[in-house]
mmCIF file of C-alpha atoms in Angstrom:
data_model
loop_
_atom_site.group_PDB
_atom_site.id
_atom_site.type_symbol
_atom_site.label_atom_id
_atom_site.label_comp_id
_atom_site.label_asym_id
_atom_site.label_seq_id
_atom_site.Cartn_x
_atom_site.Cartn_y
_atom_site.Cartn_z
ATOM 1 C CA MET T 45 -159.917 -50.126 -175.056
ATOM 2 C CA LYS T 46 -157.418 -49.532 -172.284
ATOM 3 C CA ILE T 47 -157.770 -46.113 -170.647
ATOM 4 C CA GLY T 48 -155.023 -44.480 -168.592
ATOM 5 C CA THR T 49 -155.474 -41.523 -166.271
ATOM 6 C CA LEU T 50 -153.223 -39.060 -164.465
ATOM 7 C CA SER T 51 -153.459 -35.599 -162.970
ATOM 8 C CA ASP T 52 -151.406 -32.913 -161.263
ATOM 9 C CA LEU T 53 -148.155 -33.476 -163.113
ATOM 10 C CA HIS T 54 -146.929 -29.942 -162.286
ATOM 11 C CA ILE T 55 -144.137 -30.320 -164.791
ATOM 12 C CA ASP T 56 -142.666 -26.877 -164.119
ATOM 13 C CA ARG T 57 -142.392 -27.621 -160.416
ATOM 14 C CA ASN T 58 -141.094 -31.153 -160.915
ATOM 15 C CA ASP T 59 -138.786 -30.542 -163.894
ATOM 16 C CA GLU T 60 -135.671 -30.982 -161.765
ATOM 17 C CA TYR T 61 -136.652 -34.650 -161.350
ATOM 18 C CA SER T 62 -138.128 -35.296 -164.772
ATOM 19 C CA GLY T 63 -135.111 -36.421 -166.757
ATOM 20 C CA LEU T 64 -134.117 -34.993 -170.117
ATOM 21 C CA ASP T 65 -137.403 -35.543 -171.948
ATOM 22 C CA LEU T 66 -140.529 -35.751 -169.824
ATOM 23 C CA GLU T 67 -142.913 -36.203 -172.749
ATOM 24 C CA LYS T 68 -140.776 -39.051 -174.091
ATOM 25 C CA ASN T 69 -140.797 -40.706 -170.657
ATOM 26 C CA LEU T 70 -144.572 -40.551 -170.520
ATOM 27 C CA ALA T 71 -144.914 -41.827 -174.091
ATOM 28 C CA GLU T 72 -142.692 -44.794 -173.203
ATOM 29 C CA ILE T 73 -144.921 -45.641 -170.236
ATOM 30 C CA ILE T 74 -148.003 -45.369 -172.441
ATOM 31 C CA SER T 75 -146.447 -47.834 -174.875
ATOM 32 C CA GLU T 76 -145.292 -50.219 -172.134
ATOM 33 C CA LYS T 77 -148.759 -50.342 -170.589
ATOM 34 C CA GLU T 78 -150.497 -50.498 -173.984
ATOM 35 C CA ILE T 79 -152.709 -47.518 -173.164
ATOM 36 C CA GLU T 80 -154.997 -46.467 -176.018
ATOM 37 C CA CYS T 81 -156.367 -43.207 -174.588
ATOM 38 C CA LEU T 82 -154.903 -40.997 -171.851
ATOM 39 C CA LEU T 83 -157.051 -38.790 -169.620
ATOM 40 C CA ILE T 84 -155.352 -35.952 -167.725
ATOM 41 C CA ALA T 85 -157.473 -34.338 -165.008
ATOM 42 C CA GLY T 86 -155.718 -30.966 -164.871
ATOM 43 C CA ASP T 87 -152.719 -29.153 -163.403
ATOM 44 C CA ILE T 88 -150.073 -29.980 -165.959
ATOM 45 C CA SER T 89 -148.280 -26.668 -165.415
ATOM 46 C CA ASN T 90 -148.593 -23.035 -164.320
ATOM 47 C CA HIS T 91 -148.666 -21.700 -167.898
ATOM 48 C CA TYR T 92 -151.439 -22.466 -170.384
ATOM 49 C CA GLU T 93 -149.047 -22.627 -173.355
ATOM 50 C CA THR T 94 -146.712 -25.020 -171.529
ATOM 51 C CA THR T 95 -149.700 -27.231 -170.750
ATOM 52 C CA HIS T 96 -150.922 -27.105 -174.342
ATOM 53 C CA ASN T 97 -147.503 -27.891 -175.829
ATOM 54 C CA PHE T 98 -147.018 -30.787 -173.427
ATOM 55 C CA ILE T 99 -150.311 -32.396 -174.451
ATOM 56 C CA LYS T 100 -149.620 -32.008 -178.156
ATOM 57 C CA LYS T 101 -146.128 -33.478 -177.856
ATOM 58 C CA VAL T 102 -147.362 -36.465 -175.829
ATOM 59 C CA GLU T 103 -150.011 -37.081 -178.488
ATOM 60 C CA GLN T 104 -147.381 -36.871 -181.225
ATOM 61 C CA LEU T 105 -144.962 -39.240 -179.514
ATOM 62 C CA SER T 106 -147.491 -41.767 -178.206
ATOM 63 C CA ARG T 107 -149.813 -41.661 -181.220
ATOM 64 C CA ILE T 108 -152.863 -41.959 -178.992
ATOM 65 C CA PRO T 109 -155.521 -39.366 -178.096
ATOM 66 C CA VAL T 110 -154.987 -37.334 -174.938
ATOM 67 C CA LEU T 111 -158.125 -35.828 -173.376
ATOM 68 C CA PHE T 112 -157.863 -33.048 -170.824
ATOM 69 C CA VAL T 113 -159.701 -30.727 -168.481
ATOM 70 C CA PRO T 114 -157.708 -27.813 -167.020
ATOM 71 C CA GLY T 115 -156.905 -27.469 -163.361
ATOM 72 C CA ASN T 116 -156.607 -24.249 -161.417
ATOM 73 C CA HIS T 117 -152.832 -24.098 -162.040
ATOM 74 C CA ASP T 118 -153.323 -24.349 -165.800
ATOM 75 C CA TYR T 119 -155.337 -21.116 -165.502
ATOM 76 C CA TRP T 120 -152.700 -19.235 -163.514
ATOM 77 C CA ALA T 121 -151.440 -15.887 -164.835
ATOM 78 C CA ARG T 122 -148.176 -15.857 -162.924
ATOM 79 C CA ASP T 123 -145.714 -16.312 -165.793
ATOM 80 C CA HIS T 124 -147.525 -14.502 -168.622
ATOM 81 C CA ASP T 125 -149.683 -11.436 -169.234
ATOM 82 C CA VAL T 126 -153.084 -13.007 -169.937
ATOM 83 C CA THR T 127 -154.796 -12.053 -166.694
ATOM 84 C CA ASN T 128 -158.391 -12.655 -167.820
ATOM 85 C CA THR T 129 -158.963 -16.288 -166.894
ATOM 86 C CA ARG T 130 -161.896 -16.524 -169.280
ATOM 87 C CA GLU T 131 -159.503 -15.978 -172.201
ATOM 88 C CA ILE T 132 -157.371 -18.917 -171.084
ATOM 89 C CA ASN T 133 -160.487 -21.023 -170.587
ATOM 90 C CA ALA T 134 -161.655 -20.182 -174.118
ATOM 91 C CA PHE T 135 -158.221 -21.171 -175.473
ATOM 92 C CA PHE T 136 -158.428 -24.597 -173.824
ATOM 93 C CA ASN T 137 -162.066 -25.181 -174.775
ATOM 94 C CA LYS T 138 -161.386 -24.797 -178.506
ATOM 95 C CA GLN T 139 -158.657 -27.449 -178.525
ATOM 96 C CA SER T 140 -159.252 -30.957 -179.849
ATOM 97 C CA TYR T 141 -158.254 -32.474 -176.503
ATOM 98 C CA SER T 142 -160.901 -30.530 -174.548
ATOM 99 C CA LEU T 143 -164.015 -32.340 -173.335
ATOM 100 C CA VAL T 144 -165.999 -29.182 -172.521
ATOM 101 C CA GLY T 145 -168.989 -28.978 -174.841
ATOM 102 C CA LYS T 146 -167.872 -32.037 -176.806
ATOM 103 C CA PRO T 147 -167.948 -35.385 -175.007
ATOM 104 C CA LYS T 148 -165.817 -38.042 -176.669
ATOM 105 C CA LEU T 149 -167.681 -41.094 -177.979
ATOM 106 C CA ILE T 150 -165.858 -44.408 -177.594
ATOM 107 C CA GLY T 151 -167.227 -47.271 -179.646
ATOM 108 C CA GLU T 152 -170.966 -47.908 -179.457
ATOM 109 C CA ASN T 153 -171.355 -48.001 -175.689
ATOM 110 C CA TRP T 154 -169.092 -45.469 -173.976
ATOM 111 C CA ALA T 155 -168.554 -41.725 -173.733
ATOM 112 C CA ILE T 156 -166.101 -39.505 -171.877
ATOM 113 C CA ALA T 157 -167.449 -36.199 -170.554
ATOM 114 C CA GLY T 158 -165.711 -33.608 -168.449
ATOM 115 C CA THR T 159 -165.335 -30.176 -166.967
ATOM 116 C CA PRO T 160 -162.583 -28.538 -164.947
ATOM 117 C CA GLY T 161 -165.161 -27.840 -162.276
ATOM 118 C CA TRP T 162 -164.524 -25.130 -159.761
ATOM 119 C CA TYR T 163 -164.686 -25.178 -155.978
ATOM 120 C CA ASP T 164 -167.914 -23.996 -154.378
ATOM 121 C CA TYR T 165 -166.727 -23.899 -150.703
ATOM 122 C CA GLY T 166 -169.162 -26.742 -149.941
ATOM 123 C CA TYR T 167 -166.555 -29.035 -148.389
ATOM 124 C CA GLY T 168 -165.273 -26.364 -146.017
ATOM 125 C CA ASN T 169 -166.446 -26.170 -142.426
ATOM 126 C CA SER T 170 -169.344 -23.719 -142.690
ATOM 127 C CA GLU T 171 -169.810 -23.809 -138.921
ATOM 128 C CA ARG T 172 -166.365 -22.301 -138.468
ATOM 129 C CA TYR T 173 -166.179 -20.009 -141.509
ATOM 130 C CA ASP T 174 -168.739 -18.067 -143.478
ATOM 131 C CA GLU T 175 -168.734 -17.410 -147.213
ATOM 132 C CA ALA T 176 -166.969 -14.067 -146.837
ATOM 133 C CA ALA T 177 -164.085 -15.780 -145.029
ATOM 134 C CA PHE T 178 -163.679 -18.320 -147.831
ATOM 135 C CA GLU T 179 -163.815 -15.590 -150.465
ATOM 136 C CA LYS T 180 -160.730 -13.972 -148.940
ATOM 137 C CA LYS T 181 -158.698 -17.129 -149.605
ATOM 138 C CA GLN T 182 -156.493 -16.162 -146.686
ATOM 139 C CA TYR T 183 -155.674 -18.431 -143.747
ATOM 140 C CA GLY T 184 -153.491 -16.677 -141.208
ATOM 141 C CA PHE T 185 -150.304 -15.732 -143.019
ATOM 142 C CA ALA T 186 -150.958 -18.221 -145.852
ATOM 143 C CA SER T 187 -153.159 -17.659 -148.882
ATOM 144 C CA TRP T 188 -154.730 -19.851 -151.536
ATOM 145 C CA ASN T 189 -152.739 -18.711 -154.558
ATOM 146 C CA ASP T 190 -155.692 -18.625 -156.953
ATOM 147 C CA ARG T 191 -156.383 -15.392 -155.124
ATOM 148 C CA HIS T 192 -153.345 -13.873 -156.830
ATOM 149 C CA TYR T 193 -153.230 -15.635 -160.202
ATOM 150 C CA VAL T 194 -156.838 -16.359 -161.266
ATOM 151 C CA ASP T 195 -159.436 -13.770 -162.235
ATOM 152 C CA TRP T 196 -162.750 -15.033 -163.568
ATOM 153 C CA GLY T 197 -164.469 -11.675 -163.093
ATOM 154 C CA LYS T 198 -167.174 -13.354 -161.009
ATOM 155 C CA SER T 199 -167.508 -15.325 -157.802
ATOM 156 C CA ASP T 200 -166.141 -18.827 -157.328
ATOM 157 C CA GLN T 201 -169.663 -20.118 -156.721
ATOM 158 C CA GLN T 202 -170.864 -18.613 -160.006
ATOM 159 C CA VAL T 203 -167.931 -20.131 -161.916
ATOM 160 C CA SER T 204 -168.656 -23.481 -160.277
ATOM 161 C CA SER T 205 -172.350 -23.225 -161.135
ATOM 162 C CA ASP T 206 -171.685 -22.227 -164.746
ATOM 163 C CA MET T 207 -169.358 -25.179 -165.257
ATOM 164 C CA LEU T 208 -171.878 -27.536 -163.668
ATOM 165 C CA THR T 209 -174.600 -26.258 -165.995
ATOM 166 C CA GLN T 210 -172.358 -26.946 -168.997
ATOM 167 C CA LEU T 211 -171.556 -30.408 -167.643
ATOM 168 C CA TYR T 212 -175.245 -31.274 -167.290
ATOM 169 C CA SER T 213 -175.814 -30.176 -170.872
ATOM 170 C CA ASP T 214 -172.969 -32.424 -172.044
ATOM 171 C CA LEU T 215 -174.029 -35.404 -169.938
ATOM 172 C CA LYS T 216 -177.572 -35.292 -171.298
ATOM 173 C CA THR T 217 -176.228 -35.828 -174.816
ATOM 174 C CA VAL T 218 -174.543 -39.114 -173.810
ATOM 175 C CA ALA T 219 -176.879 -40.358 -171.068
ATOM 176 C CA ASP T 220 -177.741 -43.452 -173.132
ATOM 177 C CA ARG T 221 -174.110 -44.651 -172.912
ATOM 178 C CA HIS T 222 -171.802 -45.720 -170.116
ATOM 179 C CA ILE T 223 -170.006 -42.549 -169.041
ATOM 180 C CA ILE T 224 -166.494 -41.759 -167.834
ATOM 181 C CA LEU T 225 -166.665 -38.433 -166.008
ATOM 182 C CA MET T 226 -163.514 -36.338 -165.564
ATOM 183 C CA THR T 227 -163.215 -33.243 -163.382
ATOM 184 C CA HIS T 228 -160.262 -31.505 -161.832
ATOM 185 C CA VAL T 229 -161.898 -30.715 -158.489
ATOM 186 C CA ALA T 230 -163.134 -33.364 -156.082
ATOM 187 C CA THR T 231 -166.799 -34.250 -156.415
ATOM 188 C CA HIS T 232 -167.061 -36.933 -153.721
ATOM 189 C CA PRO T 233 -166.776 -36.507 -149.934
ATOM 190 C CA GLN T 234 -164.214 -39.303 -149.588
ATOM 191 C CA PHE T 235 -161.782 -37.355 -151.777
ATOM 192 C CA VAL T 236 -161.405 -34.390 -149.438
ATOM 193 C CA ILE T 237 -159.936 -34.308 -145.924
ATOM 194 C CA PRO T 238 -162.246 -35.521 -143.124
ATOM 195 C CA LEU T 239 -163.372 -32.776 -140.779
ATOM 196 C CA PRO T 240 -162.853 -31.427 -138.198
ATOM 197 C CA HIS T 241 -159.241 -30.593 -139.051
ATOM 198 C CA ARG T 242 -157.325 -27.544 -137.927
ATOM 199 C CA ILE T 243 -156.201 -26.523 -141.433
ATOM 200 C CA TYR T 244 -158.722 -28.240 -143.688
ATOM 201 C CA ASN T 245 -161.697 -26.772 -141.874
ATOM 202 C CA TYR T 246 -160.717 -23.878 -144.136
ATOM 203 C CA ALA T 247 -158.706 -25.431 -146.987
ATOM 204 C CA ASN T 248 -161.323 -28.042 -147.915
ATOM 205 C CA ALA T 249 -163.394 -25.178 -149.309
ATOM 206 C CA PHE T 250 -160.997 -25.055 -152.273
ATOM 207 C CA LEU T 251 -160.594 -28.786 -152.894
ATOM 208 C CA GLY T 252 -163.925 -29.620 -154.432
ATOM 209 C CA ALA T 253 -167.480 -28.821 -155.386
ATOM 210 C CA LYS T 254 -170.043 -30.450 -153.139
ATOM 211 C CA SER T 255 -172.873 -29.359 -155.430
ATOM 212 C CA TYR T 256 -171.483 -31.654 -158.142
ATOM 213 C CA GLU T 257 -172.320 -34.755 -156.102
ATOM 214 C CA GLN T 258 -175.838 -34.636 -157.530
ATOM 215 C CA VAL T 259 -174.574 -35.705 -160.977
ATOM 216 C CA TYR T 260 -174.115 -39.241 -159.655
ATOM 217 C CA THR T 261 -177.808 -39.470 -158.782
ATOM 218 C CA ASP T 262 -179.003 -37.750 -161.927
ATOM 219 C CA PHE T 263 -176.740 -39.752 -164.257
ATOM 220 C CA PRO T 264 -176.446 -43.352 -163.051
ATOM 221 C CA ALA T 265 -174.715 -44.102 -166.359
ATOM 222 C CA ILE T 266 -171.509 -42.655 -164.877
ATOM 223 C CA LYS T 267 -169.374 -45.750 -164.342
ATOM 224 C CA TYR T 268 -166.008 -44.064 -163.717
ATOM 225 C CA SER T 269 -165.394 -40.734 -162.018
ATOM 226 C CA ILE T 270 -161.897 -39.318 -162.408
ATOM 227 C CA MET T 271 -160.737 -36.393 -160.260
ATOM 228 C CA GLY T 272 -157.493 -34.539 -159.547
ATOM 229 C CA HIS T 273 -156.411 -31.562 -157.448
ATOM 230 C CA VAL T 274 -156.112 -33.253 -154.048
ATOM 231 C CA HIS T 275 -152.543 -34.556 -154.504
ATOM 232 C CA PHE T 276 -153.187 -38.035 -153.209
ATOM 233 C CA ARG T 277 -153.823 -41.319 -154.990
ATOM 234 C CA LYS T 278 -156.979 -43.238 -154.292
ATOM 235 C CA VAL T 279 -159.411 -45.658 -155.933
ATOM 236 C CA ILE T 280 -162.831 -46.428 -154.453
ATOM 237 C CA LYS T 281 -165.357 -48.837 -155.933
ATOM 238 C CA ASP T 282 -168.996 -49.122 -154.995
ATOM 239 C CA LYS T 283 -171.909 -50.936 -156.635
ATOM 240 C CA GLU T 284 -172.463 -48.154 -159.141
ATOM 241 C CA ARG T 285 -169.035 -46.884 -160.167
ATOM 242 C CA THR T 286 -165.306 -46.488 -159.610
ATOM 243 C CA TYR T 287 -163.860 -43.204 -158.308
ATOM 244 C CA ILE T 288 -160.225 -42.412 -159.093
ATOM 245 C CA THR T 289 -157.597 -39.833 -158.214
ATOM 246 C CA ALA T 290 -154.241 -40.458 -159.896
ATOM 247 C CA CYS T 291 -152.288 -37.391 -158.810
ATOM 248 C CA VAL T 292 -148.554 -37.229 -159.469
ATOM 249 C CA GLY T 293 -148.289 -34.254 -157.122
ATOM 250 C CA ASN T 294 -145.350 -32.225 -155.911
ATOM 251 C CA HIS T 295 -141.836 -33.662 -155.633
ATOM 252 C CA LYS T 296 -141.688 -32.407 -152.036
ATOM 253 C CA HIS T 297 -143.949 -35.313 -151.113
ATOM 254 C CA TRP T 298 -142.206 -38.005 -153.152
ATOM 255 C CA LYS T 299 -140.158 -40.639 -151.355
ATOM 256 C CA ILE T 300 -138.360 -41.418 -154.625
ATOM 257 C CA LYS T 301 -137.330 -38.208 -156.400
ATOM 258 C CA ASP T 302 -137.852 -39.426 -159.940
ATOM 259 C CA PHE T 303 -140.671 -38.299 -162.203
ATOM 260 C CA LYS T 304 -140.954 -41.493 -164.241
ATOM 261 C CA THR T 305 -141.183 -43.525 -161.040
ATOM 262 C CA GLN T 306 -143.977 -41.281 -159.801
ATOM 263 C CA ILE T 307 -145.847 -41.513 -163.102
ATOM 264 C CA ASN T 308 -145.772 -45.293 -162.790
ATOM 265 C CA LYS T 309 -146.941 -45.103 -159.182
ATOM 266 C CA SER T 310 -149.752 -42.668 -159.981
ATOM 267 C CA LEU T 311 -151.075 -43.943 -163.309
ATOM 268 C CA VAL T 312 -154.356 -45.857 -163.123
ATOM 269 C CA THR T 313 -155.550 -47.945 -166.049
ATOM 270 C CA PHE T 314 -158.832 -49.705 -166.745
ATOM 271 C CA ASP T 315 -160.459 -51.468 -169.685
ATOM 272 C CA ILE T 316 -163.777 -50.666 -171.295
ATOM 273 C CA ASN T 317 -165.656 -52.815 -173.824
#
């Protein structure tokens, strides 16, 4: 089976460059590359219904399964009135494309498991900033916008821990198979910005979950680890597994202002047997 993966499409930010039918463009690429299952590691849009409708239309047009874990933007309550993030999370988790609580079995040997994950501040510079400083999500005059648009009703670390607990439960059910792991946040130190760094001493706190690194030791069956969120494209292979970020990102950083071009540049495919 050929697997394709993308993340951070931000279709409502990039719609000016997407052409007349973004879902059709993506379905055409899926067909051209003969992809049989598409994994999207979060941040399709800033509105949960827009994200949901996009996934369903891509599935309809491409006639392949699309599997998804939400990113922080998919949880945002900026353009609608559902301000309780747990309600949005429950909406996503009950969908057929969600991996949370229901890993996808592929053939006799493979499984796909996933969680959005949530940042735990572990990649921030704790020598420069304490936990209270990270909790403010405020850096000078700039703020991390989850501060305004996401409300879990509990701390980021507790959300991160709860999602990790669920992930462990899911991984245990498929530990006898080769595993493709998908998260939105970074779970590997080479997928955040090296420190020290003037800005990312602070901003790295919101890019990933350092506590999730332990899953690679506890579940050696993980052969692919797919992440999003960081808005760069990178593939690293070691003896145990392949780590992938396939972020489309924001058009402000594109050299060629065309969505289909950026999909082609970002999309990573691999075959499993």
